[in-house]
Coordinates of C-alpha atoms and ligand atoms in Angstrom, one line a residue:
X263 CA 2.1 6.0 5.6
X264 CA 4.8 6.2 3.2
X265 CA 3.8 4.7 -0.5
X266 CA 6.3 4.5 -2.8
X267 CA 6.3 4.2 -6.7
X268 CA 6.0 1.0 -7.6
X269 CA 8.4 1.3 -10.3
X270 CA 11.9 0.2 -11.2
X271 CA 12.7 3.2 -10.0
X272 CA 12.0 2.6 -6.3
X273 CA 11.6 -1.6 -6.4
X274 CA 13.9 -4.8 -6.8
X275 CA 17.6 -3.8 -6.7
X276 CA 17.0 0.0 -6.7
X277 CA 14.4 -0.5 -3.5
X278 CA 15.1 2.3 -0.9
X279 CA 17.5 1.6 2.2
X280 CA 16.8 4.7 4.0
X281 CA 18.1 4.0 7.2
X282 CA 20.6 5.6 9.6
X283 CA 22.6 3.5 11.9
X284 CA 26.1 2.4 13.1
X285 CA 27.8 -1.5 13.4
X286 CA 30.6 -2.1 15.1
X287 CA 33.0 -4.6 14.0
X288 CA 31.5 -5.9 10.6
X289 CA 31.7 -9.6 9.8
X290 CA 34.6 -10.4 8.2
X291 CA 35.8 -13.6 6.0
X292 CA 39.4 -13.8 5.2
X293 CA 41.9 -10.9 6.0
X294 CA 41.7 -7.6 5.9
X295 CA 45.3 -6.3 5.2
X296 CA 46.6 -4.3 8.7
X297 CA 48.3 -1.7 7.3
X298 CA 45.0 -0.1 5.9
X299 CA 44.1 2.4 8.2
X300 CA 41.6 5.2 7.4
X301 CA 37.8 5.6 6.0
X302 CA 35.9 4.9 2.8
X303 CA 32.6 7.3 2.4
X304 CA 30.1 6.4 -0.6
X305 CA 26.8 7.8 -0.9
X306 CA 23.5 6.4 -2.2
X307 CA 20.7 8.1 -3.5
X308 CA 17.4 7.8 -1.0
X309 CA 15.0 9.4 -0.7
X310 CA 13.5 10.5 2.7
X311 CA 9.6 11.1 1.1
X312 CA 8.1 9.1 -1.4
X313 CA 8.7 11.9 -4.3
X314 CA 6.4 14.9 -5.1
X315 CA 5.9 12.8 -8.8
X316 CA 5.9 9.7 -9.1
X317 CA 8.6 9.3 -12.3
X318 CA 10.9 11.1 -10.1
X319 CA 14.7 10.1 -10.9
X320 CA 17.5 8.2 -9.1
X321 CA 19.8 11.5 -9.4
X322 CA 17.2 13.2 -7.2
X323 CA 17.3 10.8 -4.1
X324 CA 18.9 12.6 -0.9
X325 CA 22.6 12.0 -0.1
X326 CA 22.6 8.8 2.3
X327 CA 26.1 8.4 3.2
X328 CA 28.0 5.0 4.4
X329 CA 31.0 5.2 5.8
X330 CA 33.4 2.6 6.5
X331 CA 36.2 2.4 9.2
X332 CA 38.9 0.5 9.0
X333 CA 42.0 -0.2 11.1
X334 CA 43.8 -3.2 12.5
X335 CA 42.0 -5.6 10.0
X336 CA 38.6 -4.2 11.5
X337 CA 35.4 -2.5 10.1
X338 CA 32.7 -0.3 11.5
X339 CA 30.0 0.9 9.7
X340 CA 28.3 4.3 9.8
X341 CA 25.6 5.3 7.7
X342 CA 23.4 9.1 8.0
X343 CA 21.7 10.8 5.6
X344 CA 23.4 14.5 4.5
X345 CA 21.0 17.0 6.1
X346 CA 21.0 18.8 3.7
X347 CA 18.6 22.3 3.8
X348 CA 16.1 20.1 1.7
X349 CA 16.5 17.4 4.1
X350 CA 15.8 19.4 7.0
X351 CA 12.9 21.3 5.5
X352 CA 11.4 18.5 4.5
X353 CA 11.8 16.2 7.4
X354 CA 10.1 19.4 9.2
X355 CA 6.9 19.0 6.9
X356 CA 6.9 15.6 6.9
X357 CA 6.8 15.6 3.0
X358 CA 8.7 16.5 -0.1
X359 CA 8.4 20.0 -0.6
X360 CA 11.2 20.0 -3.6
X361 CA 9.8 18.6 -7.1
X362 CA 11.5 17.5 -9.9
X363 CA 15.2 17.2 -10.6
X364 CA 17.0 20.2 -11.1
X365 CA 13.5 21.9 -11.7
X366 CA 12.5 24.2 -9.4
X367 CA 9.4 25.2 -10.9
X368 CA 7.9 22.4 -9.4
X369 CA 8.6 23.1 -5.8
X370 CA 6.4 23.8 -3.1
X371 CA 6.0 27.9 -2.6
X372 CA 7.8 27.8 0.8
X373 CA 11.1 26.9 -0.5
X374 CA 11.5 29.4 -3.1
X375 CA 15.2 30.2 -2.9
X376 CA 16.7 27.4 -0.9
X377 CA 19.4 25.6 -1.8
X378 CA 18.2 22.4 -3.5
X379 CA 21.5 20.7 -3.1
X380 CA 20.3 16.7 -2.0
X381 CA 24.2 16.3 -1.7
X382 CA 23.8 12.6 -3.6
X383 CA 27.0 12.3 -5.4
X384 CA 30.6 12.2 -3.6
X385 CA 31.2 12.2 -0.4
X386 CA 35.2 13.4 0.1
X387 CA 37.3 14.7 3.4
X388 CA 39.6 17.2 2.0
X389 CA 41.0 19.8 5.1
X390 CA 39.9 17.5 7.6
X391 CA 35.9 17.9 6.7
X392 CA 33.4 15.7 5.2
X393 CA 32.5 17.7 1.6
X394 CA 29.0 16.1 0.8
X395 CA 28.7 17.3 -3.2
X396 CA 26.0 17.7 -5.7
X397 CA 26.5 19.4 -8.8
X398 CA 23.8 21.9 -8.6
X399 CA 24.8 23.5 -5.2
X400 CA 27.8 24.9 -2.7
X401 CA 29.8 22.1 -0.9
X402 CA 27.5 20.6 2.3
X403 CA 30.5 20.1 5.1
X404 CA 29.7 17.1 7.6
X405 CA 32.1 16.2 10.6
X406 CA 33.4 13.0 9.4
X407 CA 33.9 11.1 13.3
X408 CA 30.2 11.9 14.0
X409 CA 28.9 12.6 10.4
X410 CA 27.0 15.6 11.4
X411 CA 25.9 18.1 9.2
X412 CA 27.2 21.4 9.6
X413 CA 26.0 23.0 6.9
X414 CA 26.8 24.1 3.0
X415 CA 30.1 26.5 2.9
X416 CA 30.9 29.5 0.4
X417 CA 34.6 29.1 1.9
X418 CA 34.0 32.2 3.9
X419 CA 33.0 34.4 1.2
X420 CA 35.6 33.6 -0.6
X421 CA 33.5 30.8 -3.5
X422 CA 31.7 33.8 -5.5
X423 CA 29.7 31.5 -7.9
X424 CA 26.7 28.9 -6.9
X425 CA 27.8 25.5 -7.7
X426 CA 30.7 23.3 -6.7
X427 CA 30.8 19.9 -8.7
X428 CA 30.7 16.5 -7.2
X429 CA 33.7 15.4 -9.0
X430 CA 36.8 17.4 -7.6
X431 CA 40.3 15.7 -8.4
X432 CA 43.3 16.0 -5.6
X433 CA 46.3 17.5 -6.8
X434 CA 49.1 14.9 -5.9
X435 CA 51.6 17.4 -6.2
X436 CA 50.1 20.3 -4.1
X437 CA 47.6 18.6 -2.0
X438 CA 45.0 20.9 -3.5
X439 CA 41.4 20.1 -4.0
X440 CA 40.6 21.7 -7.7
X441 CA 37.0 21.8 -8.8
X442 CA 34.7 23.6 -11.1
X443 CA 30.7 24.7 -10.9
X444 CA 29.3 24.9 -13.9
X445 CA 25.4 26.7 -14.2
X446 CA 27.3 28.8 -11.3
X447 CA 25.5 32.2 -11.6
X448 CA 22.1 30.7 -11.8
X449 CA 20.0 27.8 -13.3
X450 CA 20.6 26.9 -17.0
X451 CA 23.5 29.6 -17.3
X452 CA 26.6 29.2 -19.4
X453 CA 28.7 30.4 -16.3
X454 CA 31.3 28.7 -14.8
X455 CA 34.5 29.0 -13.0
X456 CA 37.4 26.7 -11.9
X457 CA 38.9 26.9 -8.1
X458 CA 41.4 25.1 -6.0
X459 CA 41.3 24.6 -2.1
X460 CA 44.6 24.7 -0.2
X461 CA 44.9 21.3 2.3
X462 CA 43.7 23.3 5.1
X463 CA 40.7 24.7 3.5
X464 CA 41.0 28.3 2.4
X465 CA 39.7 29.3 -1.7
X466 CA 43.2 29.9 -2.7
X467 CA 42.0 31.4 -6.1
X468 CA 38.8 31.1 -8.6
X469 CA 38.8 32.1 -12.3
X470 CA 35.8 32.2 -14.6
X471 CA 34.8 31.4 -18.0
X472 CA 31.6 30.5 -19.9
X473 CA 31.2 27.7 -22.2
X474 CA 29.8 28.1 -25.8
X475 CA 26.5 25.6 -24.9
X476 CA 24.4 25.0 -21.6
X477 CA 24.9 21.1 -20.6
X478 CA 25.4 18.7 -17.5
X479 CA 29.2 19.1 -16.9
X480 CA 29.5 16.4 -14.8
X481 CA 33.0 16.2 -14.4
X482 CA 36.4 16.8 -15.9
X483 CA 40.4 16.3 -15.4
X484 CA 43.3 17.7 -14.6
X485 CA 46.5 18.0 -15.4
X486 CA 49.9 19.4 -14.3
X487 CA 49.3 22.3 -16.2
X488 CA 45.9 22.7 -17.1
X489 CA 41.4 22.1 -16.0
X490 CA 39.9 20.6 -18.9
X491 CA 36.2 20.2 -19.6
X492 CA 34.1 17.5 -22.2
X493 CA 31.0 19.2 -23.1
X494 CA 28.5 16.4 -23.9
X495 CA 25.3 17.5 -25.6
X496 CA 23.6 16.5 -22.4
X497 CA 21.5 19.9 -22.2
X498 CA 18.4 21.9 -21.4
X499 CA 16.9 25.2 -21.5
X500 CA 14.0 27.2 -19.6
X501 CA 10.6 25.7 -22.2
X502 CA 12.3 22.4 -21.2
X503 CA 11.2 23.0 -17.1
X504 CA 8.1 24.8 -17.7
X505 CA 7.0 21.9 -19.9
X506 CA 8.0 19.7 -17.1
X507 CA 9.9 17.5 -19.2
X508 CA 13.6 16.2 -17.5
X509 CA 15.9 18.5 -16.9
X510 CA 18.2 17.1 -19.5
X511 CA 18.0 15.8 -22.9
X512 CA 20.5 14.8 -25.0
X513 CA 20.7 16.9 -28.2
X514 CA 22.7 14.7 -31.1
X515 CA 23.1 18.0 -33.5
X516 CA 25.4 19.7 -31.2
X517 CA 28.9 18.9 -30.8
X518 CA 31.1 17.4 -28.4
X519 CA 33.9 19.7 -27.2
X520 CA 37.0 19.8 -25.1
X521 CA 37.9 22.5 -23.0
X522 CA 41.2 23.4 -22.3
X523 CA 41.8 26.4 -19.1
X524 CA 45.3 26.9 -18.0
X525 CA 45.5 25.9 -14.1
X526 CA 46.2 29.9 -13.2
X527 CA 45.0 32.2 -10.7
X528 CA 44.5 34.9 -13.4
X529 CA 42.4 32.6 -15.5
X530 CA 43.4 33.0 -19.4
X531 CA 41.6 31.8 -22.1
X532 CA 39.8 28.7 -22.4
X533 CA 40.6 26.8 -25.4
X534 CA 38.2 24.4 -27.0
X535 CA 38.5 21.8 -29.5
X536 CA 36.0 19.9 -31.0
X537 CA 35.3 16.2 -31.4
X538 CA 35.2 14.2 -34.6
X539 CA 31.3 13.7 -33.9
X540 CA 28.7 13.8 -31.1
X541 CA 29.4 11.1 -28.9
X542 CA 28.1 10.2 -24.9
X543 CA 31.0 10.4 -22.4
X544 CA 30.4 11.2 -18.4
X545 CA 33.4 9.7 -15.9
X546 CA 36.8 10.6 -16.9
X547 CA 39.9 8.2 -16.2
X548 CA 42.2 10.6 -16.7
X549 CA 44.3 13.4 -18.2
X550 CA 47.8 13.9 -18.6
X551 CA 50.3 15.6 -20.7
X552 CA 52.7 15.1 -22.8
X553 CA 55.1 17.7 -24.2
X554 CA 52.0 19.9 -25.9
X555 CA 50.1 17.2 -25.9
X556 CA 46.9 16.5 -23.7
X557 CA 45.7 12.6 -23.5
X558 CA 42.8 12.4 -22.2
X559 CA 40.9 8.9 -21.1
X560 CA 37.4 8.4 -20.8
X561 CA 34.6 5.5 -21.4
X562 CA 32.7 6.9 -24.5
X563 CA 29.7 5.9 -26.1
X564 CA 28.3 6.2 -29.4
X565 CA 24.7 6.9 -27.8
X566 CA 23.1 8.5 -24.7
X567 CA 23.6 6.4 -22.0
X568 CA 21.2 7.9 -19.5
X569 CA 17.4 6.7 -20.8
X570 CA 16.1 9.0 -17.9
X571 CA 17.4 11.8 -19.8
X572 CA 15.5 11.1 -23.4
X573 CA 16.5 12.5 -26.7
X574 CA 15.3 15.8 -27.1
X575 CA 13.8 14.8 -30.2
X576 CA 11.9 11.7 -28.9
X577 CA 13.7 9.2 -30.5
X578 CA 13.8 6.1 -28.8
X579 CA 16.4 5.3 -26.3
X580 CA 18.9 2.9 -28.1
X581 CA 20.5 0.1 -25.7
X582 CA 22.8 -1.0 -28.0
X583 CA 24.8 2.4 -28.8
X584 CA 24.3 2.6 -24.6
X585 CA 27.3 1.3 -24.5
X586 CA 30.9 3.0 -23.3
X587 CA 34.2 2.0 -24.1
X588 CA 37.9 3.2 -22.8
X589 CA 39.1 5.5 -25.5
X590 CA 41.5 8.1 -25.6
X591 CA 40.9 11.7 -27.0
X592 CA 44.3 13.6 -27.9
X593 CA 44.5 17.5 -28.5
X594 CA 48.0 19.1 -29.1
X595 CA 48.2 22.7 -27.8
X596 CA 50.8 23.8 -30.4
X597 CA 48.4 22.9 -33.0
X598 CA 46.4 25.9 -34.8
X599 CA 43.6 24.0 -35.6
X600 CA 40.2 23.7 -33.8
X601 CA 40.1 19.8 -33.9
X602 CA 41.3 16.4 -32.2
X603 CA 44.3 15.6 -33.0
X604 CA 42.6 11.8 -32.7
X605 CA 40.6 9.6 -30.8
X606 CA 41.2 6.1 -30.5
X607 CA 39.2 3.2 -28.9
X608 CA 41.3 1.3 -26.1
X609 CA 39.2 -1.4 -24.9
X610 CA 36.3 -3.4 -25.8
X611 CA 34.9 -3.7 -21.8
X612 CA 31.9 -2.0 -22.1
X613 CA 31.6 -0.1 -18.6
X614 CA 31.7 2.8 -16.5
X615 CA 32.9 4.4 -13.1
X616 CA 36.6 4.7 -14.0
X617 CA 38.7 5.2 -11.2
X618 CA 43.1 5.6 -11.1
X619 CA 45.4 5.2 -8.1
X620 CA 45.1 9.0 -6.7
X621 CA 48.8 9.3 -6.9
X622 CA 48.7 9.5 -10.5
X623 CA 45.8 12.1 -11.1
X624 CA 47.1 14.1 -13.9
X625 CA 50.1 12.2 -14.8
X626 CA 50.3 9.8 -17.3
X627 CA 48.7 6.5 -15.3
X628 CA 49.8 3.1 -16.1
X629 CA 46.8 1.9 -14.0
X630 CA 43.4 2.2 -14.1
X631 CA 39.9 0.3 -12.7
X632 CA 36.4 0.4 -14.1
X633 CA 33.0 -1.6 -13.6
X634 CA 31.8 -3.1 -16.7
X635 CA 29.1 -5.2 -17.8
X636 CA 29.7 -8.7 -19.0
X637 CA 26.3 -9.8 -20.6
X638 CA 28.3 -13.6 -21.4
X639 CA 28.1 -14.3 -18.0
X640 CA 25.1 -16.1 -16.2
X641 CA 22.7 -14.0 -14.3
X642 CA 20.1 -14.8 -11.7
X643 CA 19.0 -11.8 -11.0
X644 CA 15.0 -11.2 -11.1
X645 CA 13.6 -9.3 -14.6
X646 CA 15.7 -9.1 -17.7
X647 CA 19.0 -8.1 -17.6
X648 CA 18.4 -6.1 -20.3
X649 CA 16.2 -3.6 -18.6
X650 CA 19.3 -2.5 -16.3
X651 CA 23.0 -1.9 -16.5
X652 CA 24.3 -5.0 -14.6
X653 CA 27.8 -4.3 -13.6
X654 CA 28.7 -7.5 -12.7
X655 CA 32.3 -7.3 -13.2
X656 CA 35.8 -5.5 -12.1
X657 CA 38.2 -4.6 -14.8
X658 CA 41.9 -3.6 -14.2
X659 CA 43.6 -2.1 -17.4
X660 CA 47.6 -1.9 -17.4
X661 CA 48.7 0.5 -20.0
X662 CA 52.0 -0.6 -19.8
X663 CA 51.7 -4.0 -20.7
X664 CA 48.0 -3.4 -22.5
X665 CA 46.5 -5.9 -20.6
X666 CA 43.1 -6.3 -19.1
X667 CA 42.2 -7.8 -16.4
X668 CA 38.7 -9.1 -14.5
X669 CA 36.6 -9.6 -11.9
X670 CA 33.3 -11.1 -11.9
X671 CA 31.3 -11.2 -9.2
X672 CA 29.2 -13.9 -9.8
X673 CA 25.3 -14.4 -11.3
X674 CA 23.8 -12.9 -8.5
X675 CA 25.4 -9.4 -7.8
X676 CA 26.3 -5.6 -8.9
X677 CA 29.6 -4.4 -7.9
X678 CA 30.0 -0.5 -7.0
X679 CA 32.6 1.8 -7.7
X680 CA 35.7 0.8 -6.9
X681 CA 38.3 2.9 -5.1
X682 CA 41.9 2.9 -5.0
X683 CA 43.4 2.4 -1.6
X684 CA 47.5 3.0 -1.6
X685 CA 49.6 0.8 0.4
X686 CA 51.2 2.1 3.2
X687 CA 54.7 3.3 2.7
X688 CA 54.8 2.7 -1.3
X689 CA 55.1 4.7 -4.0
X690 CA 54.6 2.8 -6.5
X691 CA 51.9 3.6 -9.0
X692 CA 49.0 0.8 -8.4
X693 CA 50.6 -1.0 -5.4
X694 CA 47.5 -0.8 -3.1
X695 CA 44.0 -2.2 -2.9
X696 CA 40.9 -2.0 -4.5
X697 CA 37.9 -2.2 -2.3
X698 CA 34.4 -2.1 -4.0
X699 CA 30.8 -2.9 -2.8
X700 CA 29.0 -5.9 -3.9
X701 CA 25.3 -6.2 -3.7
X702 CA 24.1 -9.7 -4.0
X703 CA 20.4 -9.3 -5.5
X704 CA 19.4 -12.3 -4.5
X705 CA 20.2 -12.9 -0.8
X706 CA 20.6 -9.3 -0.4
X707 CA 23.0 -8.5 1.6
X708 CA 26.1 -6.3 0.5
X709 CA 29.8 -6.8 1.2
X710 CA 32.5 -4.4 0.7
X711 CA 35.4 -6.2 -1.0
X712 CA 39.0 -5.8 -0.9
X713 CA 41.1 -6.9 -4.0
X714 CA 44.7 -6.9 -4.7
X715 CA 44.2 -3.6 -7.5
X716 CA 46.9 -5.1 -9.5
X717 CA 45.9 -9.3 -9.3
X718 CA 41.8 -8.8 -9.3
X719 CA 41.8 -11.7 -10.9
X720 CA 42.8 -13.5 -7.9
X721 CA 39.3 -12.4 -6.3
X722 CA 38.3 -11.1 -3.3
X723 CA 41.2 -11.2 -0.6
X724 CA 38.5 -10.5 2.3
X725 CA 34.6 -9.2 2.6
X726 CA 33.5 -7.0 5.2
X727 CA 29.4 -8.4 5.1
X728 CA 26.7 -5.9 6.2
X729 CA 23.5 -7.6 7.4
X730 CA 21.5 -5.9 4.8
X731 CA 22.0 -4.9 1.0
X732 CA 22.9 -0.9 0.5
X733 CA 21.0 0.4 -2.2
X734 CA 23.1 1.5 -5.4
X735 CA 25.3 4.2 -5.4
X736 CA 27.4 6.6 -6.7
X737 CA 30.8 7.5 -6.2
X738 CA 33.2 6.9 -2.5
X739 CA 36.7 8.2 -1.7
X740 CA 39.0 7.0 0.4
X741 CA 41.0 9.3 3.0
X742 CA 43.6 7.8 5.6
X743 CA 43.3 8.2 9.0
X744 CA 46.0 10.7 9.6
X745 CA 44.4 13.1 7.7
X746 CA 41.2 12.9 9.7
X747 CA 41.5 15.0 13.1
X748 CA 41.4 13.1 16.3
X749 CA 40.7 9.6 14.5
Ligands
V55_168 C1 25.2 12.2 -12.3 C2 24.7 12.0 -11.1 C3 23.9 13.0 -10.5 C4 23.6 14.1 -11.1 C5 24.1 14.3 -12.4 O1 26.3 11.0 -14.0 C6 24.9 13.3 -13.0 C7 26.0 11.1 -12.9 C8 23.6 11.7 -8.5 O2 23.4 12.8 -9.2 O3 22.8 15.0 -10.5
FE169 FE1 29.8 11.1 -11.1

């Protein structure tokens, strides 16, 4: 008998989906354009167990991944959970035997040592391989025809640190994948080190450096040139676990930073510059540069954004600074100083889960997609919209012509991440698709939608309807099929 929380945690639109399965030949309405061949993975947060406690938090459900083939205008739909070692453990038991998030004080005795990686966060093929990631842990590899688990990889030996983030950017011009762990000699440590992985898989290099305060690091950018690193005063420390508190608490005294590490197997210095004042950022856009100039875009908020992760001081969780905004931070490595050289506020879409054309990581990007929340627009929705973050719209910025454009989805739905999908043959910055999930809270079913990425506007140019509603997620990749072994 498996009880859940009642909570908003585990009810209404963040109720569980927990369940494996494959459809062939999804439902479609309108046309799915033929010349998109390939696979889009997203993962979902769900846990097996009803948690160990019973305020246990989204970020901690296990990895469910969906995948989603299409070819010839078709779509099959795969969805299994990431076994991870938790996974496997606990299915054993037939319980949760891990505790809270990111606090392994809590767990049961018999895991001691394991790898607590629930593998929740990105699922990306990169060498051929499904890399299911989680910030706190080594890569999990899944096969991606069957979606099999194979198991977490060190690359061989050659990944000397612990942790491999869940945000890893593609180099367009070597094919690499570049990542950073962060904690990556041990729980709460100031350790990190930066790494790239050739197109066929093999830790061509890793270099390390520390950063001057302990926080969740939950992505960063890249550019031609250089790794660079926010630091958000998203923290914690060891009285924080053995109080049982959340992991992370966001601490407004310290500052914001950004790290700049030269792309270089011999590592070199990490620079930091610090922010005009303590500010909430998590998804970056993107980074490019210019002459000595670094631009950097990402949706940043005057508050915490994350409620689950209180201030450390108890004060009260503050919707209305909650809320992030496109802005661009600029640092100029010929300057002496320790600062910003400026930030500046680009858009007033409040929103999150910025995503570019993958072409154009680390260059300077004329396009760029986010989700935002649109609170003018009707909702039908069950509870007060005010209680969650109701991304009910698409948003399309063109920095060449500064325009903005949107998507709404409608009074009853939460869009998903979008992802870029390029099409075939161009090279032209933007020219692809943008397919995103949409959840209708009502009916509940979810459809994965395909736009035009630049005329969103124009709405939906076909759905590809699942006979049930997916539960929210994080963040999906796309990958086309000719870089996926006998697809
Ligand atoms: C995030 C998500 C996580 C996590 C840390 O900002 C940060 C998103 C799904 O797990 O562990
Ligand atoms: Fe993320």
């Amino acid at each position: 008998m498996a009880h859940y929380p009642q909570t908003a945690m585990f009810t209404g639109f963040l109720h569980l989906n927990r369940f494996e399965g494959d459809l062939v030949d999804l439902e479609v309405e309108g046309e799915i354009p033929d010349d998109i061949d390939g696979f889009f993975h997203r993962v979902q947060p769900d846990q097996q167990f009803p948690p160990m406690f019973d305020n246990d938090q989204f970020f901690n459900g296990d990895g469910m991944i969906s995948q989603f083939r299409i070819r010839d205008g078709k779509v099959n739909f795969k969805q299994r959970w990431a076994r991870t070692d938790k996974w496997q453990l606990e299915r054993a038991a037939g319980k949760p035997l891990f505790g809270a998030y990111r606090n392994p004080l809590t767990d049961d005795p018999s895991v001691k040592g394991r790898i607590r990686s629930t593998a929740n966060t990105t699922p990306i093929v990169h060498a051929g391989k499904l890399f299911a990631l989680k910030e706190d842990s080594p890569p999990l590899i899944m096969d991606v025809l069957s979606m099999d688990t194979e198991g977490f990889s060190n690359f061989n030996g050659a990944m000397k640190n612990q942790t491999f983030s869940a945000h890893p950017k593609i180099c367009p011009d070597t094919g690499n994948m570049c990542n950073f762990g962060y904690a990556a000699t041990g729980l709460l440590t100031t350790d990190c080190s930066y790494m790239e992985v050739s197109p066929t898989g093999e830790l061509l290099f890793e270099s390390f450096f520390t950063v001057p305060y302990y926080c969740m690091m939950h992505d960063f950018a890249l550019t031609e040139h250089y790794a660079l690193f926010h630091l958000v005063p998203i923290t914690s420390n060891w009285d924080r676990l053995k109080a049982n508190k959340p992991h992370f608490g966001f601490d407004t005294s310290m500052p914001v930073y950004l790290g700049v590490l030269p792309r270089d197997p011999k590592g070199g210095a990490i620079r930091w510059f610090k922010a005009p004042k303590t500010v909430f950022a998590s998804h970056v856009l993107n980074a490019y540069e210019e002459g000595s100039r670094i631009h950097f875009l990402i949706p940043e908020a005057e508050g915490n954004c994350f409620p689950f992760f209180p201030d450390i001081n108890d004060a009260p969780f503050d919707r209305a600074k909650a809320t992030p905004v496109m802005t661009r931070w600029v640092v100029d490595m010929a300057s002496t100083g320790e600062n910003f050289e400026s930030v500046t506020r680009v858009s007033d879409h409040v929103g999150e889960f910025p995503r570019v054309d993958d072409r154009a990581v680390g260059k300077k990007n004329r396009h760029g997609w986010m989700l935002s929340m649109n609170m003018e627009m009707p909702w039908e929705g069950a509870g007060s919209r005010a209680a969650g973050f109701i991304m009910n719209t698409l948003v399309h910025f063109d920095f060449q012509t500064n325009l903005q454009h949107v998507f709404w989805c409608g009074p009853q739905s939460i869009m998903q991440e979008p992802c870029f999908i390029a099409r075939r043959g161009s090279t032209e910055e933007g020219d692809g698709y943008i397919v995103a999930l949409q959840d209708n809270v009502v009916t509940n079913y979810s459809e994965l939608l395909f736009l035009d990425a630049r005329n969103i506007a124009a709405g939906a140019v076909a759905r590809a309807k699942l006979p049930f509603r997916l539960r929210s997620g994080l963040h999906g990749t796309w990958i086309n099929a000719e870089h996926v072994p006998g697809a």
